[in-house]
XYZ file of C-alpha atoms in Angstrom:
560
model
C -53.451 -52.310 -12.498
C -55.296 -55.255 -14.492
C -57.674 -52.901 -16.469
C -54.525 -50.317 -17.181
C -51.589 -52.705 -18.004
C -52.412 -56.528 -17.550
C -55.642 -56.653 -19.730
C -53.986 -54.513 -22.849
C -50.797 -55.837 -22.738
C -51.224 -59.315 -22.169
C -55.005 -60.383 -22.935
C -54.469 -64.223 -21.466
C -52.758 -63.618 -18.853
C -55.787 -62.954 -16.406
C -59.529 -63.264 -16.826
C -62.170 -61.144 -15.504
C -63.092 -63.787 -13.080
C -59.898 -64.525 -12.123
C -59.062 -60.394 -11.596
C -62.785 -59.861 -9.659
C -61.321 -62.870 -7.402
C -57.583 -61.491 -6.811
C -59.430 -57.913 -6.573
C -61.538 -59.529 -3.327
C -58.261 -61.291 -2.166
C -56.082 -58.053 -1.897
C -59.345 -56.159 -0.298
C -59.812 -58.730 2.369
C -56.078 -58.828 2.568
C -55.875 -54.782 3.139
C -59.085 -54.680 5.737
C -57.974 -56.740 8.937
C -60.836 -58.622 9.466
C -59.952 -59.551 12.901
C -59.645 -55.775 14.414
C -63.313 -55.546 14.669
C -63.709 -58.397 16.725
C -60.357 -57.760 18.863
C -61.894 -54.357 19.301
C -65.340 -55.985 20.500
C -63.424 -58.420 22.703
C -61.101 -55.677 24.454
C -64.161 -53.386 25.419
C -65.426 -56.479 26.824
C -62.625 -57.374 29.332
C -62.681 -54.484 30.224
C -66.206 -53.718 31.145
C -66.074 -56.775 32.990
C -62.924 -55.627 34.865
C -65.085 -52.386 35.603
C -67.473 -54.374 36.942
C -65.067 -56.403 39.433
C -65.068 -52.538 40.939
C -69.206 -52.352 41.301
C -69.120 -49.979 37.828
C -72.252 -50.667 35.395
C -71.079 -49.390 31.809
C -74.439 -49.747 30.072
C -72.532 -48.957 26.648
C -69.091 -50.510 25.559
C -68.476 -47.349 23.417
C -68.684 -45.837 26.538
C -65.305 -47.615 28.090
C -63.390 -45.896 25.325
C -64.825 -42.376 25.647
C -63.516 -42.477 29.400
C -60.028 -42.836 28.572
C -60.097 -39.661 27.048
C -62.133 -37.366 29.797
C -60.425 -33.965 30.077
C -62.839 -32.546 32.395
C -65.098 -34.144 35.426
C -67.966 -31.982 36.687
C -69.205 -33.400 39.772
C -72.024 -32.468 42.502
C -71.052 -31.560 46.085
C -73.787 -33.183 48.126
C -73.247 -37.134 47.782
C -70.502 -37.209 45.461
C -67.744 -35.733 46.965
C -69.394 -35.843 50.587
C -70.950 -38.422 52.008
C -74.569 -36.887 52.264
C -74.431 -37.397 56.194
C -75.583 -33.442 57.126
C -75.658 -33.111 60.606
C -76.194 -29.773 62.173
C -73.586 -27.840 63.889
C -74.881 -24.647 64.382
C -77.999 -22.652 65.277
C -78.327 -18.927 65.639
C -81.145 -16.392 66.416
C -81.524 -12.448 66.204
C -79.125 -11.582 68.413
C -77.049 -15.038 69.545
C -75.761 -18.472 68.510
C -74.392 -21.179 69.425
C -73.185 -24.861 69.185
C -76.167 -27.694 68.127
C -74.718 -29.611 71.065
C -74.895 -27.171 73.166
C -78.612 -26.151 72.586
C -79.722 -29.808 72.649
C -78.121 -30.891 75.916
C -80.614 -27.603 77.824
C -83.618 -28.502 75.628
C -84.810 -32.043 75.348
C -88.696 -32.359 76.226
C -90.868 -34.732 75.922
C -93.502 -32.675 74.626
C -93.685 -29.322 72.147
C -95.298 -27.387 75.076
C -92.433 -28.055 77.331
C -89.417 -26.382 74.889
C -88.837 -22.502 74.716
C -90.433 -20.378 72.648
C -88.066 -19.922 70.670
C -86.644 -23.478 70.375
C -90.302 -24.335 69.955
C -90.692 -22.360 66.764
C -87.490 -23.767 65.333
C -88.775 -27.081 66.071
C -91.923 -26.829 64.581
C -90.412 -25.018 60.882
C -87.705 -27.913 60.704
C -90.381 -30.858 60.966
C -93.559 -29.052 59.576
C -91.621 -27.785 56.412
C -89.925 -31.038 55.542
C -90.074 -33.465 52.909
C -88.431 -36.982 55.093
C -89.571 -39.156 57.437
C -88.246 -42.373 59.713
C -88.120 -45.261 58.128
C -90.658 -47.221 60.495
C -88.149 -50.103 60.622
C -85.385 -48.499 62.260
C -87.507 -46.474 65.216
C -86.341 -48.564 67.956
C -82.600 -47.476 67.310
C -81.303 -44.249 68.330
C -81.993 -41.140 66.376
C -78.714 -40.874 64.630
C -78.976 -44.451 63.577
C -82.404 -44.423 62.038
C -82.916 -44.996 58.669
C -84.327 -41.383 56.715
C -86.261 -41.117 53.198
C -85.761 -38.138 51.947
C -83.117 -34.726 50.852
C -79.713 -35.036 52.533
C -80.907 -31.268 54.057
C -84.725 -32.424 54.787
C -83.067 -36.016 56.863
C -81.018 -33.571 59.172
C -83.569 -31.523 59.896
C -85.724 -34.279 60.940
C -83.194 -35.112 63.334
C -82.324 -32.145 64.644
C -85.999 -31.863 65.647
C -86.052 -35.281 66.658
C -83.388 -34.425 68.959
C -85.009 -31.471 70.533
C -88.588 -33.184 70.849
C -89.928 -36.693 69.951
C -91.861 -36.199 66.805
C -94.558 -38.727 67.332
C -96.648 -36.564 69.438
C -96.113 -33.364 67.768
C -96.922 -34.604 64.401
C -100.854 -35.659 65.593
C -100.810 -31.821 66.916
C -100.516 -29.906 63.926
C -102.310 -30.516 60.299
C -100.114 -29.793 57.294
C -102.971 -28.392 54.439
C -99.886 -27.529 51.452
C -96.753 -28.468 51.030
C -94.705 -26.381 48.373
C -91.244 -28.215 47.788
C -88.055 -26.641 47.445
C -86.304 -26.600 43.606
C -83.290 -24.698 42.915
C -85.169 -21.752 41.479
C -87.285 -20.418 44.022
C -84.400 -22.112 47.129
C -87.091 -21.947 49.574
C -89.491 -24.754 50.980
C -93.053 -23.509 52.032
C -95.670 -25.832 54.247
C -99.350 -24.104 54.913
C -100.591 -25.391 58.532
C -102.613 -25.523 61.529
C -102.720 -26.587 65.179
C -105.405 -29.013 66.099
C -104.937 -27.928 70.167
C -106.021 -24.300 69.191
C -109.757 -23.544 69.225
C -109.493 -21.589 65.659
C -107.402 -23.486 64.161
C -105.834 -20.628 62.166
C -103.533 -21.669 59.479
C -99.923 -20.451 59.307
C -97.287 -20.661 56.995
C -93.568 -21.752 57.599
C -90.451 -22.012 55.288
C -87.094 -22.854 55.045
C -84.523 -21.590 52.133
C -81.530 -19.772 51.194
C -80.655 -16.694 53.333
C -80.015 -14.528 50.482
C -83.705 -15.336 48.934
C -86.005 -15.342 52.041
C -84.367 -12.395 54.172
C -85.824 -9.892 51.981
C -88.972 -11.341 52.541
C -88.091 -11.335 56.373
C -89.851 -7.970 58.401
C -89.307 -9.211 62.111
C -86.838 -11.867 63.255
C -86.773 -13.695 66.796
C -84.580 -13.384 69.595
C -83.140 -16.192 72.076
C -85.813 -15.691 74.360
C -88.634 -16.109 71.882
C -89.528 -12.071 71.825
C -90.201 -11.029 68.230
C -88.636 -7.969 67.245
C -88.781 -5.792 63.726
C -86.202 -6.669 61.326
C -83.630 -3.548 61.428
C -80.407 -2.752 59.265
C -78.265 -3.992 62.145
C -80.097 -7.390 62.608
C -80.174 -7.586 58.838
C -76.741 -7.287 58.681
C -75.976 -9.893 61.135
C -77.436 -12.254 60.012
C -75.922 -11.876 56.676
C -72.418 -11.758 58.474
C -73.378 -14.904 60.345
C -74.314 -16.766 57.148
C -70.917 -16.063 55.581
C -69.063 -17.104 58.487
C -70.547 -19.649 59.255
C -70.198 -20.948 55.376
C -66.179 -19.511 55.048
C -65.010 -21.015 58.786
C -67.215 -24.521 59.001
C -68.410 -24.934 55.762
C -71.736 -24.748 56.792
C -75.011 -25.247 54.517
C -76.703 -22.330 56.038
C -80.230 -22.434 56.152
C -83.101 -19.563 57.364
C -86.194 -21.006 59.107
C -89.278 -18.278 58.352
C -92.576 -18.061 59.820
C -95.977 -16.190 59.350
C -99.001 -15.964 62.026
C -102.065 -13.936 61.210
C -103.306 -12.248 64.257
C -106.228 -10.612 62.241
C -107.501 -11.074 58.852
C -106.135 -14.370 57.608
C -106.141 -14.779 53.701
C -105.278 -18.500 54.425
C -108.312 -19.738 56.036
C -111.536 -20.974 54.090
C -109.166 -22.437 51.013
C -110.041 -25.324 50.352
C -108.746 -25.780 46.591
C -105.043 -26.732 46.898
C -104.217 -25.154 43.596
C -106.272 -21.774 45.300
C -104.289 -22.097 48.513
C -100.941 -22.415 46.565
C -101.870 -19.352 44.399
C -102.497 -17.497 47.998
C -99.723 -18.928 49.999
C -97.005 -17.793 47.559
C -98.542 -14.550 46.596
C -98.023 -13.641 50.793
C -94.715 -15.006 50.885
C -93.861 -11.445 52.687
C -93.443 -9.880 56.328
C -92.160 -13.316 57.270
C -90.591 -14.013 60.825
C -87.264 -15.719 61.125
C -87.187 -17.996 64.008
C -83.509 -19.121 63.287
C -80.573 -20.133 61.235
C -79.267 -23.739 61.314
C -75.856 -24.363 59.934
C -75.231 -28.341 58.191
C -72.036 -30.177 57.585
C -72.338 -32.759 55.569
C -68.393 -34.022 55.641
C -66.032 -35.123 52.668
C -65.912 -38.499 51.600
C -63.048 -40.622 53.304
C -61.249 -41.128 49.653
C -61.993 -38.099 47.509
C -58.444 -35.980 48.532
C -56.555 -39.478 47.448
C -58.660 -39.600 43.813
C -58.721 -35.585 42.841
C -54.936 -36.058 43.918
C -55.170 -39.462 40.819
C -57.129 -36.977 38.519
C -54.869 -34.281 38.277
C -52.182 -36.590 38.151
C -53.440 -37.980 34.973
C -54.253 -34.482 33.204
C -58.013 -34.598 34.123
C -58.960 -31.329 35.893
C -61.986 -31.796 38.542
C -64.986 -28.823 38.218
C -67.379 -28.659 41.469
C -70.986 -27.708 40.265
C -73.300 -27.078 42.809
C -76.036 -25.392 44.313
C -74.556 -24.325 47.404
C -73.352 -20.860 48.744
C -70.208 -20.038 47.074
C -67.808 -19.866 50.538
C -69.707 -23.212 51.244
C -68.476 -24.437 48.400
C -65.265 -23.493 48.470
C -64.573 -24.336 51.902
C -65.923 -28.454 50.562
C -63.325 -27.710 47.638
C -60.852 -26.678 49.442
C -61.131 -30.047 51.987
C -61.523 -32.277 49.236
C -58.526 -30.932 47.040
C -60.502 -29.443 44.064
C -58.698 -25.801 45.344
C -55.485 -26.058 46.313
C -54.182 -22.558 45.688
C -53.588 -19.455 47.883
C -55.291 -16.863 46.033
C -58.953 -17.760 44.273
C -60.294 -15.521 41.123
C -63.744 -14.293 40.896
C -66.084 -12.886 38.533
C -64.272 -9.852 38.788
C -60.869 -11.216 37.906
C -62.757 -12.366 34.918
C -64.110 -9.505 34.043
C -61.034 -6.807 34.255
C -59.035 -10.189 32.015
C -61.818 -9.336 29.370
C -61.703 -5.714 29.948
C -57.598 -5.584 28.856
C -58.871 -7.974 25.972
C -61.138 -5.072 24.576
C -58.655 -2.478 25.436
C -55.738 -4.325 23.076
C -58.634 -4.772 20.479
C -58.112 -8.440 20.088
C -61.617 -9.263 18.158
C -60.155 -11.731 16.397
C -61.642 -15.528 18.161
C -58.047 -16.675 17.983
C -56.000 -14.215 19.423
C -58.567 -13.332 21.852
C -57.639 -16.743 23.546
C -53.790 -16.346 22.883
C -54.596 -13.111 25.326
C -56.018 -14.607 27.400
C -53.910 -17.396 28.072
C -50.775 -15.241 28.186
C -52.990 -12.550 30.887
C -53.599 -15.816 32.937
C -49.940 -17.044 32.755
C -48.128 -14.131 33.100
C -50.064 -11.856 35.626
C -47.468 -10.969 38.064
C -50.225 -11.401 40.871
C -51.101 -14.784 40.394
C -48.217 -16.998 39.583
C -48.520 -20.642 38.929
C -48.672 -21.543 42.557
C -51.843 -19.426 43.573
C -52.922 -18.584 39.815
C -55.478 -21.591 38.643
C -58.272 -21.959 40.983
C -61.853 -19.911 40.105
C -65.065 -19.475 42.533
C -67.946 -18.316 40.284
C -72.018 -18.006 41.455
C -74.740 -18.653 39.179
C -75.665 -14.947 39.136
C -72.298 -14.393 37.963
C -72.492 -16.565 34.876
C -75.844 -13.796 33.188
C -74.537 -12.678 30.410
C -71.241 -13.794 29.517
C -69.294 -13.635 25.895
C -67.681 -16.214 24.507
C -64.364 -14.423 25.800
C -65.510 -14.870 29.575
C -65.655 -18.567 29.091
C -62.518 -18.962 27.204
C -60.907 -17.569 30.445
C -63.082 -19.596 32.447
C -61.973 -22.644 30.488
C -57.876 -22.033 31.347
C -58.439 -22.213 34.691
C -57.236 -26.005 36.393
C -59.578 -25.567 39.354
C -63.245 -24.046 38.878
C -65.966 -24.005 41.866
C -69.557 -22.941 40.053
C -71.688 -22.195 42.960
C -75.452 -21.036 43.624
C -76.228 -23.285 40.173
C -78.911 -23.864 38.566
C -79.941 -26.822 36.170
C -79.710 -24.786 33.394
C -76.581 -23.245 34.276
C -74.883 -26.469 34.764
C -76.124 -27.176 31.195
C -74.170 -24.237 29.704
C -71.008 -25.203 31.852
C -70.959 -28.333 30.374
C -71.806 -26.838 26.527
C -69.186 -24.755 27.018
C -66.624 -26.712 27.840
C -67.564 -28.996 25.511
C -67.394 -26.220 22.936
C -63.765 -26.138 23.378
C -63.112 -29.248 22.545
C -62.827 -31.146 26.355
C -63.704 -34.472 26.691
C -66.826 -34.405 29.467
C -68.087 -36.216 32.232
C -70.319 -34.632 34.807
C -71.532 -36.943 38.019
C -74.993 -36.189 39.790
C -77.860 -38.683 41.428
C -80.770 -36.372 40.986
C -83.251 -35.268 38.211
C -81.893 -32.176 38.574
C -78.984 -32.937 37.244
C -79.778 -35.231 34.187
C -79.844 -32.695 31.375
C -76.276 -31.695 32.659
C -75.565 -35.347 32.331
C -76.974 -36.358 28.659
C -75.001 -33.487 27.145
C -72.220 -34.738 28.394
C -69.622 -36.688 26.851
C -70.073 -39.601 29.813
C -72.896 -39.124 32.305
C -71.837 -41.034 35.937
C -74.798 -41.925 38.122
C -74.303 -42.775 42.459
C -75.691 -45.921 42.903
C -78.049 -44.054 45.735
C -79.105 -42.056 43.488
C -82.826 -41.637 41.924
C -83.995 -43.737 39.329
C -84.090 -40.864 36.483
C -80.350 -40.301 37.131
C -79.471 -43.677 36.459
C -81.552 -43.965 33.542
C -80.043 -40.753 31.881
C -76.464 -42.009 32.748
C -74.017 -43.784 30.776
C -72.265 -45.115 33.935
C -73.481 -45.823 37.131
C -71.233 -46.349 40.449
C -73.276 -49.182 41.921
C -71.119 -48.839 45.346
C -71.274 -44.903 45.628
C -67.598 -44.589 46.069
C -66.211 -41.253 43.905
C -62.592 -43.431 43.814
C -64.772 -46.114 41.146
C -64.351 -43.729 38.867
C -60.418 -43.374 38.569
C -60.872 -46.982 37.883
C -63.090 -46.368 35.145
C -60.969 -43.687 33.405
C -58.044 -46.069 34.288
C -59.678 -48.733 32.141
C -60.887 -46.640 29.425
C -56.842 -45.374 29.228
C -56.364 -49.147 29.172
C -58.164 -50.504 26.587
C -56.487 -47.378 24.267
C -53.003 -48.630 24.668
C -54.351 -52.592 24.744
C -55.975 -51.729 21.479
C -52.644 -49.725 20.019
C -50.707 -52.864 20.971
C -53.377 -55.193 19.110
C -53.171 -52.261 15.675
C -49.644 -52.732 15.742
C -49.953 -56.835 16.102
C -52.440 -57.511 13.217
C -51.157 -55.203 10.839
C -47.584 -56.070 10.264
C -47.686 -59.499 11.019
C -50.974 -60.623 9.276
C -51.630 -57.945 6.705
C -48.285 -57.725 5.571
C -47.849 -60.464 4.849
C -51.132 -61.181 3.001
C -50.502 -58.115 0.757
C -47.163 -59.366 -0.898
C -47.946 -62.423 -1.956
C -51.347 -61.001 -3.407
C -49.458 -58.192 -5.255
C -46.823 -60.842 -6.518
C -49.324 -62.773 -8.113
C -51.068 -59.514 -9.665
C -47.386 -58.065 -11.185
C -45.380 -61.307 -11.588
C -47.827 -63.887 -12.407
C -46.643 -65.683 -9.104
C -49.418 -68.579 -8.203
C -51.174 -66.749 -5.562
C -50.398 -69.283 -2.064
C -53.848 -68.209 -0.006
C -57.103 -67.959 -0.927
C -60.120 -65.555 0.018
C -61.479 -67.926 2.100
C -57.918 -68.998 3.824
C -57.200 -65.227 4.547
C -60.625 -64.353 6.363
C -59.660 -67.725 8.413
C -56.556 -66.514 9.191
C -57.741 -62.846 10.267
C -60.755 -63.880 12.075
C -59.500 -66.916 14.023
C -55.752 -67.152 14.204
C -54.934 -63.904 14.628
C -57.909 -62.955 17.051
C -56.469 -65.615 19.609
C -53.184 -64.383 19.495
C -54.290 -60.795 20.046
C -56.440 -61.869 22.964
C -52.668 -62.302 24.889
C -52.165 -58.546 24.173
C -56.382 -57.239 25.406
C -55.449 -59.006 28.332
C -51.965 -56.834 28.995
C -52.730 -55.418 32.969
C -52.013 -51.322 33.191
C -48.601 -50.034 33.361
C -47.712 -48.068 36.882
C -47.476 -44.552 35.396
C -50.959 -45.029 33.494
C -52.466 -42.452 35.362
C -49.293 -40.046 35.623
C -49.793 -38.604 32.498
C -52.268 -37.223 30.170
């Protein structure tokens, strides 16, 4: 306006010093130089509000991202339970029964003294583990003891604790290799021997996933410790006992293998452990199973009452885990994650996609206007039994993008038998259509999940790489922490709308008019540079601080 029409027009009126000076008036006038540090301040109260609840926000950025999660992937096994496994059930060839039940007949004080076949379950569920007693805690009964180690490894220690002090059966029997369990292979392998047998052969014994080690499996042990060949009929059961166990109790099902070498032993005379490895896996075949052990590892007391908060506010809740898929939905199911009648499967997904091709939609758009209308109108699922998905990692091979864009309109997803990787791509692909993130996990298994995320939440209890790769961490373990945390992040987005709406009218406002008077009418200019910044940085920031300290409305979280 000065170089255009002030300058040519009237030459006197306004020197270049004096127009650089106005020019740096109305700029600090039009920036409010207080929002920053409003904006600084509010993310501060309300990280320290957060951490009133035992939350540790390690970036203030971070407090603002929350308010706007869409989506909250979380781990079964210590996040929504309460990683307390007990076992419930135990099962052989051709029988099974309560836990209880089997431990009140067996206790012995020594390995000798149990049945055979108790004996051999004993021995796999303390030989192939990973925990051990904290030596603190061994005067206090067994379920009171303190246990390093998997939620899964800690109740099999007890379980075998219950059926046989371990003390003495530990100095018995030599472990030479232990191979631990990941969620690729699902099985844990341990190469040993007993010290009370003359030869000393080693043997191998293992623990995993039904579906992985029966096919390994060529004989399987009875209730009265006679080994018999694995048949279609035994196969079978077992298989129908697994998914009962898993659909009725929500069971963690788990096989306990063995293999003895009567004759030629490829085991002994290895004494490289990498040799020995190389040798134990390659005969991971012709195993015996001794048992099946069912775990419960029950919800957490306040996880119905928070998924209840999340979907209240919008925010739909994903279970990732890698648990059987009826296990998982049974957990869902208790902790409110499914809530409908009828639940989809991969196959549902697929015949969605298949009426997709058949309408030759190609088009990205109206692929996922197809979809959305096949998922809200299909006469079979209506809104009341429509939403809720169980999916297994094998499931998720291969794909489209038209697959997850049905995935992605479902309100209540279980992803079961996961992988790492896997729970990378679920989280990619939501994030691909445009949903705000946060996945929850406490092992290293689950940090690349968690850095692609939007917000990564750590369990206080959980390892030390999880908390380092997370953005939040829930020092107290409690899954309710974290409706507080998305309740403050929702907070500080209204607190700071209330603080926009402050500065700019009141302050800017009324900075600008007296600046443009002065430009057009010649009008003495009342405030200088210097006076404006004061009155932006200092006076206005302490009246805003009224406004970061508003406390959340009622409905905050009854809406999206």
């Amino acid at each position: 306006l000065w170089a255009v029409w002030l300058r040519p027009k009237y030459p006197g009126f306004m020197s270049v010093s004096d127009a650089l000076a106005n020019g740096v008036g109305v700029l600090v006038t039009f920036v409010p130089g207080s929002l920053p540090i409003s904006l600084i301040l509010a993310m501060t109260m309300v990280a320290k509000r957060m951490q009133r609840y035992k939350l540790l926000v390690k970036n203030l950025t971070t407090v603002e991202t929350l308010g706007t999660v869409t989506v909250i992937c979380c781990e079964k096994t210590g996040t929504v339970t309460q990683r307390r496994m007990v076992p419930t059930r135990i099962g052989f060839g051709d029988t099974e029964m309560e836990f209880d039940d089997l431990v009140s007949t067996c206790e012995a004080a020594t390995v000798d003294a149990l049945d055979v076949a108790v004996r051999r379950v004993h021995e796999t569920a303390f030989l192939c583990n990973a925990a051990r007693f904290d030596p603190t805690s061994m005067h206090l009964p067994v379920n009171g003891r303190v246990v390093l180690g998997d939620a899964t490894d800690c109740a099999l220690l007890r379980m075998a604790e219950h059926l046989c002090p371990l003390q003495p059966a530990r100095r018995q029997y030599n472990t030479l290799l232990t191979v631990p369990f990941n969620l690729r292979r699902r099985w844990m392998l341990a190469v040993c021997t007993d010290r009370t047998k003359s030869a000393q052969s080693p043997f191998m014994v293992a623990k995993g996933a039904p579906e992985t080690l029966l096919p390994k499996c060529t004989q399987v042990q009875i209730q009265n410790g006679e080994i018999v060949p694995m048949d279609h009929t035994r196969r079978s059961r077992i298989e129908e006992m697994q998914h009962r166990w898993a659909a009725q109790y929500g069971c963690r099902v788990l096989l306990l293998c063995r293999r003895e070498y009567t004759e030629s032993n490829p085991l002994s005379g290895v004494a490289d452990s990498a040799e020995l490895y190389a040798v134990a896996c390659q005969n991971m075949c012709e195993l015996c199973v001794v048992g099946l052990v069912g775990l419960v590892d029950p919800p957490r007391d306040e996880i119905l009452d928070s998924v209840g908060k999340f979907r209240g506010a919008g925010i739909r809740v994903f279970m990732v885990t890698g648990d059987y898929a009826p296990t998982a939905a049974f957990v869902a199911r208790q902790c409110g994650i499914i809530t409908s009648t009828t639940v989809d499967g991969i196959d549902e997904i697929n015949a969605r996609v298949t009426v997709n091709k058949s309408e030759k939609r190609t088009d990205d758009i109206a692929c996922r206007s197809t979809a959305r209308s096949l998922l809200v109108s299909d006469s079979e699922h209506t809104l009341a039994n429509r939403s809720s998905l169980v999916v297994s990692g094998p499931d998720l091979h291969g794909l489209g993008a038209v697959h997850w864009d049905i995935i992605a309109l479902y309100d209540e997803c279980v992803f079961a038998r996961i992988t790492p990787e896997q729970k990378l791509q679920v989280v990619e692909e939501m994030r691909g259509r445009k949903h705000i993130v946060a996945v929850t996990g406490d092992e290293v298994n689950d940090v690349p999940a968690m850095r692609a995320a939007h917000v990564g939440v750590a369990m206080g209890n959980g390892t030390q790489v999880a908390k380092a790769a997370s953005n939040v961490v829930l020092l107290d373990n409690n899954f309710s922490s974290l409706v507080v945390a998305i309740e403050c992040g929702r907070l500080l987005f209204i607190n700071l709308k209330k603080v926009i709406v402050y500065l700019l009218p009141m302050t800017n406002l009324s900075e600008i008019m007296p600046s443009l008077f002065n430009v057009v009418l010649g009008l003495p200019i009342p405030l200088s540079t210097f006076l404006m910044l004061v009155i932006n940085t200092i006076t206005d920031v302490w009246a805003s601080v009224v406004l970061i300290h508003e406390e959340p409305e009622t409905d905050l979280m009854l809406h999206p």
